[in-house]
Amino acid sequence: MKLYDFPGVPNPRRLNIFLAEKGLDFPRTHVDLLKGEQLAEDFRSKSPNCDVPALELDDGTCISQTNAICRYLEALHPEPPLYGRNPREIGLVEMWNNICFTNGFQAVADLFRNGPDWFEGRALIGPHNYNKIPELVERGRLRINNFYSDADKHLNNQDYFVDGYFSVADITALVTVDFCIWAGMPAPTSCKSLLNWHSRVSERPSIRENS
Ligand SMILES: N[C@@H](CCC(=O)N[C@@H](CS)C(=O)NCC(=O)O)C(=O)O
């Protein structure tokens, strides 16, 4: 298998943390996003949404989208389980992973990609070009603050997004919080439970190796 990767950016980081938790590693090819290599014809045939990460299987099949790759690898290498250990946890992990991605990750992506630092015409990832909507920067800020306070409340009496169990939902949330820090929006000191969770989870070897 071969991994199409680009170091230092959030979605490949989600996958790399997952791989480290599973003790998996694959040969890597870097797709240089700064040079626009994700939009080249040869890569587009492997990753139809022109994004990384993507995993090429030995039979040539390509799977892109972080969650899809993680689910494939979880099916192939169930130990340690990161998508839940029983039906209840499987449901809860999927739920919190979705909430963190939709309310947190997509909010900071909106803030970043519609702001002045990103290329004109590339406000959304993918094969089509879309102009920025400057209003989404402010909405992104509001959504991040709400994500922080909701996550803080949720973590008030529990160690992880799914209580007692480190899962992909924690990986998505951790990468989201770090993306927000990078974008200039760290969590406020009033979010004590969220900040405690963040410090604790950041100590995991999988996350230290991929910081
Ligand atoms: N929904 C995709 C998003 C992947 C994604 O956004 N990847 C970014 C790097 S973090 C990318 O490839 N960007 C290409 C671009 O900016 O055109 C996933 O979950 O993997």
PDB file of C-alpha atoms and ligand atoms in Angstrom:
ATOM      1  CA  MET A   1       0.000   0.000   0.000  1.00  0.00           C
ATOM      2  CA  LYS A   2       1.072   3.575  -0.592  1.00  0.00           C
ATOM      3  CA  LEU A   3      -0.011   6.744   1.160  1.00  0.00           C
ATOM      4  CA  TYR A   4      -0.382  10.111  -0.577  1.00  0.00           C
ATOM      5  CA  ASP A   5       0.447  12.605   2.115  1.00  0.00           C
ATOM      6  CA  PHE A   6       1.560  16.182   2.757  1.00  0.00           C
ATOM      7  CA  PRO A   7       3.246  16.854   6.087  1.00  0.00           C
ATOM      8  CA  GLY A   8       1.965  19.497   8.474  1.00  0.00           C
ATOM      9  CA  VAL A   9      -1.603  19.888   7.184  1.00  0.00           C
ATOM     10  CA  PRO A  10      -4.633  18.840   9.243  1.00  0.00           C
ATOM     11  CA  ASN A  11      -6.370  15.955   7.438  1.00  0.00           C
ATOM     12  CA  PRO A  12      -3.192  13.977   6.719  1.00  0.00           C
ATOM     13  CA  ARG A  13      -2.328  14.611  10.383  1.00  0.00           C
ATOM     14  CA  ARG A  14      -5.615  12.973  11.442  1.00  0.00           C
ATOM     15  CA  LEU A  15      -4.680   9.883   9.432  1.00  0.00           C
ATOM     16  CA  ASN A  16      -1.066   9.838  10.646  1.00  0.00           C
ATOM     17  CA  ILE A  17      -2.208   9.907  14.285  1.00  0.00           C
ATOM     18  CA  PHE A  18      -4.642   7.061  13.545  1.00  0.00           C
ATOM     19  CA  LEU A  19      -1.819   5.046  11.894  1.00  0.00           C
ATOM     20  CA  ALA A  20       0.469   5.638  14.889  1.00  0.00           C
ATOM     21  CA  GLU A  21      -2.283   4.460  17.285  1.00  0.00           C
ATOM     22  CA  LYS A  22      -2.634   1.301  15.176  1.00  0.00           C
ATOM     23  CA  GLY A  23       1.135   0.800  14.806  1.00  0.00           C
ATOM     24  CA  LEU A  24       0.811   0.939  11.002  1.00  0.00           C
ATOM     25  CA  ASP A  25       3.107   2.587   8.486  1.00  0.00           C
ATOM     26  CA  PHE A  26       3.165   2.754   4.684  1.00  0.00           C
ATOM     27  CA  PRO A  27       5.522   4.138   2.057  1.00  0.00           C
ATOM     28  CA  ARG A  28       4.575   7.742   1.324  1.00  0.00           C
ATOM     29  CA  THR A  29       4.472  10.016  -1.676  1.00  0.00           C
ATOM     30  CA  HIS A  30       4.230  13.712  -0.949  1.00  0.00           C
ATOM     31  CA  VAL A  31       1.644  15.649  -2.943  1.00  0.00           C
ATOM     32  CA  ASP A  32       2.848  19.247  -2.689  1.00  0.00           C
ATOM     33  CA  LEU A  33      -0.308  21.271  -2.041  1.00  0.00           C
ATOM     34  CA  LEU A  34       1.624  24.546  -2.263  1.00  0.00           C
ATOM     35  CA  LYS A  35       2.570  23.693  -5.844  1.00  0.00           C
ATOM     36  CA  GLY A  36      -0.988  22.584  -6.702  1.00  0.00           C
ATOM     37  CA  GLU A  37       0.033  18.941  -7.279  1.00  0.00           C
ATOM     38  CA  GLN A  38      -3.356  17.824  -5.878  1.00  0.00           C
ATOM     39  CA  LEU A  39      -4.979  19.241  -9.025  1.00  0.00           C
ATOM     40  CA  ALA A  40      -2.710  17.437 -11.518  1.00  0.00           C
ATOM     41  CA  GLU A  41      -4.412  14.903 -13.832  1.00  0.00           C
ATOM     42  CA  ASP A  42      -2.453  11.878 -12.544  1.00  0.00           C
ATOM     43  CA  PHE A  43      -3.329  12.595  -8.912  1.00  0.00           C
ATOM     44  CA  ARG A  44      -6.944  13.453  -9.771  1.00  0.00           C
ATOM     45  CA  SER A  45      -7.347   9.920 -11.124  1.00  0.00           C
ATOM     46  CA  LYS A  46      -6.386   8.613  -7.663  1.00  0.00           C
ATOM     47  CA  SER A  47      -8.202  11.170  -5.491  1.00  0.00           C
ATOM     48  CA  PRO A  48     -11.354  12.392  -7.264  1.00  0.00           C
ATOM     49  CA  ASN A  49     -11.837  15.264  -4.824  1.00  0.00           C
ATOM     50  CA  CYS A  50      -8.211  16.407  -5.380  1.00  0.00           C
ATOM     51  CA  ASP A  51      -7.295  16.164  -1.720  1.00  0.00           C
ATOM     52  CA  VAL A  52      -4.950  14.352   0.620  1.00  0.00           C
ATOM     53  CA  PRO A  53      -4.701  11.945   2.283  1.00  0.00           C
ATOM     54  CA  ALA A  54      -5.306   9.095  -0.165  1.00  0.00           C
ATOM     55  CA  LEU A  55      -4.352   5.426   0.158  1.00  0.00           C
ATOM     56  CA  GLU A  56      -3.484   3.291  -2.866  1.00  0.00           C
ATOM     57  CA  LEU A  57      -4.023  -0.429  -2.307  1.00  0.00           C
ATOM     58  CA  ASP A  58      -1.822  -3.113  -3.818  1.00  0.00           C
ATOM     59  CA  ASP A  59      -4.441  -3.840  -6.524  1.00  0.00           C
ATOM     60  CA  GLY A  60      -4.406  -0.167  -7.597  1.00  0.00           C
ATOM     61  CA  THR A  61      -7.676   0.797  -5.881  1.00  0.00           C
ATOM     62  CA  CYS A  62      -7.456   4.272  -4.343  1.00  0.00           C
ATOM     63  CA  ILE A  63      -9.378   5.402  -1.276  1.00  0.00           C
ATOM     64  CA  SER A  64      -9.425   9.078  -0.337  1.00  0.00           C
ATOM     65  CA  GLN A  65     -11.196  10.946   2.502  1.00  0.00           C
ATOM     66  CA  THR A  66      -9.670  10.541   5.941  1.00  0.00           C
ATOM     67  CA  ASN A  67     -12.669   8.851   7.521  1.00  0.00           C
ATOM     68  CA  ALA A  68     -13.015   6.394   4.621  1.00  0.00           C
ATOM     69  CA  ILE A  69      -9.337   5.433   4.841  1.00  0.00           C
ATOM     70  CA  CYS A  70      -9.536   5.027   8.617  1.00  0.00           C
ATOM     71  CA  ARG A  71     -12.646   2.867   8.326  1.00  0.00           C
ATOM     72  CA  TYR A  72     -10.965   0.674   5.723  1.00  0.00           C
ATOM     73  CA  LEU A  73      -7.910   0.247   7.964  1.00  0.00           C
ATOM     74  CA  GLU A  74     -10.065  -0.404  11.030  1.00  0.00           C
ATOM     75  CA  ALA A  75     -11.772  -3.251   9.130  1.00  0.00           C
ATOM     76  CA  LEU A  76      -8.375  -4.646   8.113  1.00  0.00           C
ATOM     77  CA  HIS A  77      -6.642  -4.100  11.468  1.00  0.00           C
ATOM     78  CA  PRO A  78      -9.323  -4.084  14.176  1.00  0.00           C
ATOM     79  CA  GLU A  79      -6.867  -3.822  17.106  1.00  0.00           C
ATOM     80  CA  PRO A  80      -6.802  -1.497  18.906  1.00  0.00           C
ATOM     81  CA  PRO A  81     -10.355  -0.478  17.984  1.00  0.00           C
ATOM     82  CA  LEU A  82     -10.675   3.264  17.372  1.00  0.00           C
ATOM     83  CA  TYR A  83     -14.289   3.273  16.105  1.00  0.00           C
ATOM     84  CA  GLY A  84     -15.853   1.732  19.215  1.00  0.00           C
ATOM     85  CA  ARG A  85     -15.636  -1.598  21.073  1.00  0.00           C
ATOM     86  CA  ASN A  86     -19.362  -2.422  20.989  1.00  0.00           C
ATOM     87  CA  PRO A  87     -22.470  -1.243  19.076  1.00  0.00           C
ATOM     88  CA  ARG A  88     -23.181   1.558  21.572  1.00  0.00           C
ATOM     89  CA  GLU A  89     -19.661   2.972  21.287  1.00  0.00           C
ATOM     90  CA  ILE A  90     -19.642   2.557  17.497  1.00  0.00           C
ATOM     91  CA  GLY A  91     -22.732   4.791  17.326  1.00  0.00           C
ATOM     92  CA  LEU A  92     -21.345   7.336  19.774  1.00  0.00           C
ATOM     93  CA  VAL A  93     -17.923   7.523  18.097  1.00  0.00           C
ATOM     94  CA  GLU A  94     -19.546   8.132  14.708  1.00  0.00           C
ATOM     95  CA  MET A  95     -21.794  10.784  16.241  1.00  0.00           C
ATOM     96  CA  TRP A  96     -18.990  12.720  17.995  1.00  0.00           C
ATOM     97  CA  ASN A  97     -16.607  12.363  15.086  1.00  0.00           C
ATOM     98  CA  ASN A  98     -19.259  13.936  12.840  1.00  0.00           C
ATOM     99  CA  ILE A  99     -20.103  16.698  15.309  1.00  0.00           C
ATOM    100  CA  CYS A 100     -16.427  17.631  15.776  1.00  0.00           C
ATOM    101  CA  PHE A 101     -15.754  17.586  12.032  1.00  0.00           C
ATOM    102  CA  THR A 102     -18.892  19.534  11.064  1.00  0.00           C
ATOM    103  CA  ASN A 103     -19.008  22.092  13.867  1.00  0.00           C
ATOM    104  CA  GLY A 104     -15.287  22.463  14.523  1.00  0.00           C
ATOM    105  CA  PHE A 105     -13.160  21.431  11.586  1.00  0.00           C
ATOM    106  CA  GLN A 106     -15.373  22.881   8.869  1.00  0.00           C
ATOM    107  CA  ALA A 107     -15.737  26.123  10.832  1.00  0.00           C
ATOM    108  CA  VAL A 108     -11.985  26.698  11.033  1.00  0.00           C
ATOM    109  CA  ALA A 109     -11.611  25.663   7.376  1.00  0.00           C
ATOM    110  CA  ASP A 110     -14.189  28.354   6.466  1.00  0.00           C
ATOM    111  CA  LEU A 111     -12.338  30.931   8.563  1.00  0.00           C
ATOM    112  CA  PHE A 112      -9.007  30.090   6.965  1.00  0.00           C
ATOM    113  CA  ARG A 113     -10.009  29.579   3.345  1.00  0.00           C
ATOM    114  CA  ASN A 114     -12.242  32.643   3.071  1.00  0.00           C
ATOM    115  CA  GLY A 115      -9.688  34.960   4.706  1.00  0.00           C
ATOM    116  CA  PRO A 116      -6.963  37.009   3.041  1.00  0.00           C
ATOM    117  CA  ASP A 117      -4.218  34.390   3.424  1.00  0.00           C
ATOM    118  CA  TRP A 118      -5.722  31.871   1.032  1.00  0.00           C
ATOM    119  CA  PHE A 119      -5.686  31.836  -2.774  1.00  0.00           C
ATOM    120  CA  GLU A 120      -8.526  33.569  -4.571  1.00  0.00           C
ATOM    121  CA  GLY A 121     -10.830  31.048  -6.254  1.00  0.00           C
ATOM    122  CA  ARG A 122      -9.867  28.140  -3.954  1.00  0.00           C
ATOM    123  CA  ALA A 123     -12.299  28.758  -1.098  1.00  0.00           C
ATOM    124  CA  LEU A 124     -13.363  25.098  -1.195  1.00  0.00           C
ATOM    125  CA  ILE A 125     -11.227  22.020  -1.667  1.00  0.00           C
ATOM    126  CA  GLY A 126     -11.999  19.940  -4.729  1.00  0.00           C
ATOM    127  CA  PRO A 127     -11.896  19.833  -8.503  1.00  0.00           C
ATOM    128  CA  HIS A 128     -13.991  23.005  -8.939  1.00  0.00           C
ATOM    129  CA  ASN A 129     -12.996  26.575  -8.162  1.00  0.00           C
ATOM    130  CA  TYR A 130     -15.151  28.718  -5.871  1.00  0.00           C
ATOM    131  CA  ASN A 131     -14.626  32.320  -4.834  1.00  0.00           C
ATOM    132  CA  LYS A 132     -14.273  33.343  -1.234  1.00  0.00           C
ATOM    133  CA  ILE A 133     -17.228  34.595   0.779  1.00  0.00           C
ATOM    134  CA  PRO A 134     -15.640  37.049   3.250  1.00  0.00           C
ATOM    135  CA  GLU A 135     -18.671  36.829   5.608  1.00  0.00           C
ATOM    136  CA  LEU A 136     -17.753  33.210   6.324  1.00  0.00           C
ATOM    137  CA  VAL A 137     -14.695  34.399   8.251  1.00  0.00           C
ATOM    138  CA  GLU A 138     -16.839  35.986  10.951  1.00  0.00           C
ATOM    139  CA  ARG A 139     -19.294  33.101  10.934  1.00  0.00           C
ATOM    140  CA  GLY A 140     -16.333  30.720  11.246  1.00  0.00           C
ATOM    141  CA  ARG A 141     -15.201  32.597  14.382  1.00  0.00           C
ATOM    142  CA  LEU A 142     -18.679  32.350  15.914  1.00  0.00           C
ATOM    143  CA  ARG A 143     -18.910  28.648  15.128  1.00  0.00           C
ATOM    144  CA  ILE A 144     -15.459  27.942  16.598  1.00  0.00           C
ATOM    145  CA  ASN A 145     -16.411  29.699  19.841  1.00  0.00           C
ATOM    146  CA  ASN A 146     -19.605  27.646  19.992  1.00  0.00           C
ATOM    147  CA  PHE A 147     -17.665  24.467  19.219  1.00  0.00           C
ATOM    148  CA  TYR A 148     -15.325  25.287  22.113  1.00  0.00           C
ATOM    149  CA  SER A 149     -18.083  25.939  24.647  1.00  0.00           C
ATOM    150  CA  ASP A 150     -20.151  22.903  23.557  1.00  0.00           C
ATOM    151  CA  ALA A 151     -17.073  20.618  23.702  1.00  0.00           C
ATOM    152  CA  ASP A 152     -16.121  22.070  27.091  1.00  0.00           C
ATOM    153  CA  LYS A 153     -19.559  21.271  28.488  1.00  0.00           C
ATOM    154  CA  HIS A 154     -19.475  17.780  27.004  1.00  0.00           C
ATOM    155  CA  LEU A 155     -16.052  17.051  28.532  1.00  0.00           C
ATOM    156  CA  ASN A 156     -17.024  18.417  31.935  1.00  0.00           C
ATOM    157  CA  ASN A 157     -17.509  14.985  33.509  1.00  0.00           C
ATOM    158  CA  GLN A 158     -15.720  12.681  31.128  1.00  0.00           C
ATOM    159  CA  ASP A 159     -12.184  11.905  29.952  1.00  0.00           C
ATOM    160  CA  TYR A 160     -12.809  11.536  26.213  1.00  0.00           C
ATOM    161  CA  PHE A 161     -15.508  12.432  23.673  1.00  0.00           C
ATOM    162  CA  VAL A 162     -16.879   8.921  24.205  1.00  0.00           C
ATOM    163  CA  ASP A 163     -16.477   8.395  27.927  1.00  0.00           C
ATOM    164  CA  GLY A 164     -13.626   6.190  29.093  1.00  0.00           C
ATOM    165  CA  TYR A 165     -12.417   5.440  25.581  1.00  0.00           C
ATOM    166  CA  PHE A 166      -9.945   7.224  23.244  1.00  0.00           C
ATOM    167  CA  SER A 167     -11.347   7.117  19.701  1.00  0.00           C
ATOM    168  CA  VAL A 168     -11.183   8.774  16.268  1.00  0.00           C
ATOM    169  CA  ALA A 169     -13.567  11.422  17.650  1.00  0.00           C
ATOM    170  CA  ASP A 170     -10.733  12.564  19.961  1.00  0.00           C
ATOM    171  CA  ILE A 171      -8.306  12.564  17.006  1.00  0.00           C
ATOM    172  CA  THR A 172     -10.643  14.751  14.923  1.00  0.00           C
ATOM    173  CA  ALA A 173     -11.271  17.086  17.874  1.00  0.00           C
ATOM    174  CA  LEU A 174      -7.562  17.387  18.754  1.00  0.00           C
ATOM    175  CA  VAL A 175      -6.552  18.196  15.177  1.00  0.00           C
ATOM    176  CA  THR A 176      -9.425  20.704  15.013  1.00  0.00           C
ATOM    177  CA  VAL A 177      -8.336  22.496  18.212  1.00  0.00           C
ATOM    178  CA  ASP A 178      -4.722  22.645  16.948  1.00  0.00           C
ATOM    179  CA  PHE A 179      -5.914  23.945  13.552  1.00  0.00           C
ATOM    180  CA  CYS A 180      -7.831  26.686  15.411  1.00  0.00           C
ATOM    181  CA  ILE A 181      -4.696  27.573  17.419  1.00  0.00           C
ATOM    182  CA  TRP A 182      -2.732  27.781  14.163  1.00  0.00           C
ATOM    183  CA  ALA A 183      -5.477  30.018  12.712  1.00  0.00           C
ATOM    184  CA  GLY A 184      -5.130  32.384  15.702  1.00  0.00           C
ATOM    185  CA  MET A 185      -8.113  31.162  17.742  1.00  0.00           C
ATOM    186  CA  PRO A 186      -6.962  29.169  20.791  1.00  0.00           C
ATOM    187  CA  ALA A 187      -9.644  27.990  23.206  1.00  0.00           C
ATOM    188  CA  PRO A 188     -10.362  30.551  25.959  1.00  0.00           C
ATOM    189  CA  THR A 189      -9.004  29.812  29.448  1.00  0.00           C
ATOM    190  CA  SER A 190     -12.612  29.550  30.673  1.00  0.00           C
ATOM    191  CA  CYS A 191     -12.919  26.229  28.751  1.00  0.00           C
ATOM    192  CA  LYS A 192     -11.110  24.332  31.520  1.00  0.00           C
ATOM    193  CA  SER A 193     -12.424  20.838  30.746  1.00  0.00           C
ATOM    194  CA  LEU A 194     -11.592  21.179  27.062  1.00  0.00           C
ATOM    195  CA  LEU A 195      -8.105  22.507  27.841  1.00  0.00           C
ATOM    196  CA  ASN A 196      -7.460  19.684  30.337  1.00  0.00           C
ATOM    197  CA  TRP A 197      -8.568  17.127  27.768  1.00  0.00           C
ATOM    198  CA  HIS A 198      -6.341  18.807  25.146  1.00  0.00           C
ATOM    199  CA  SER A 199      -3.231  18.724  27.403  1.00  0.00           C
ATOM    200  CA  ARG A 200      -3.828  15.108  28.377  1.00  0.00           C
ATOM    201  CA  VAL A 201      -4.497  13.840  24.856  1.00  0.00           C
ATOM    202  CA  SER A 202      -1.541  15.814  23.431  1.00  0.00           C
ATOM    203  CA  GLU A 203       0.760  13.670  25.596  1.00  0.00           C
ATOM    204  CA  ARG A 204      -0.125  10.495  23.700  1.00  0.00           C
ATOM    205  CA  PRO A 205       2.890   9.195  21.745  1.00  0.00           C
ATOM    206  CA  SER A 206       0.810   9.074  18.520  1.00  0.00           C
ATOM    207  CA  ILE A 207       0.112  12.788  18.826  1.00  0.00           C
ATOM    208  CA  ARG A 208       3.590  13.826  19.973  1.00  0.00           C
ATOM    209  CA  GLU A 209       5.050  11.991  16.966  1.00  0.00           C
ATOM    210  CA  ASN A 210       2.690  13.908  14.687  1.00  0.00           C
ATOM    211  CA  SER A 211       2.885  17.451  16.036  1.00  0.00           C
TER     212      SER A 211
HETATM  213  N1  LIG B   1     -12.910  15.658   3.449  1.00  0.00           N
HETATM  214  C1  LIG B   1     -11.507  15.393   3.235  1.00  0.00           C
HETATM  215  C2  LIG B   1     -10.740  16.703   3.300  1.00  0.00           C
HETATM  216  C3  LIG B   1      -9.291  16.524   2.980  1.00  0.00           C
HETATM  217  C4  LIG B   1      -8.593  17.866   2.919  1.00  0.00           C
HETATM  218  O1  LIG B   1      -9.191  18.909   3.164  1.00  0.00           O
HETATM  219  N2  LIG B   1      -7.304  17.840   2.606  1.00  0.00           N
HETATM  220  C5  LIG B   1      -6.580  19.082   2.415  1.00  0.00           C
HETATM  221  C6  LIG B   1      -5.328  19.096   3.270  1.00  0.00           C
HETATM  222  S1  LIG B   1      -5.773  19.248   4.974  1.00  0.00           S
HETATM  223  C7  LIG B   1      -6.224  19.167   0.936  1.00  0.00           C
HETATM  224  O2  LIG B   1      -5.911  18.177   0.318  1.00  0.00           O
HETATM  225  N3  LIG B   1      -6.310  20.357   0.338  1.00  0.00           N
HETATM  226  C8  LIG B   1      -6.140  20.531  -1.068  1.00  0.00           C
HETATM  227  C9  LIG B   1      -6.387  21.951  -1.505  1.00  0.00           C
HETATM  228  O3  LIG B   1      -6.262  22.839  -0.664  1.00  0.00           O
HETATM  229  O4  LIG B   1      -6.676  22.145  -2.680  1.00  0.00           O
HETATM  230  C10 LIG B   1     -10.974  14.387   4.243  1.00  0.00           C
HETATM  231  O5  LIG B   1     -11.649  14.198   5.266  1.00  0.00           O
HETATM  232  O6  LIG B   1      -9.926  13.779   4.032  1.00  0.00           O
END
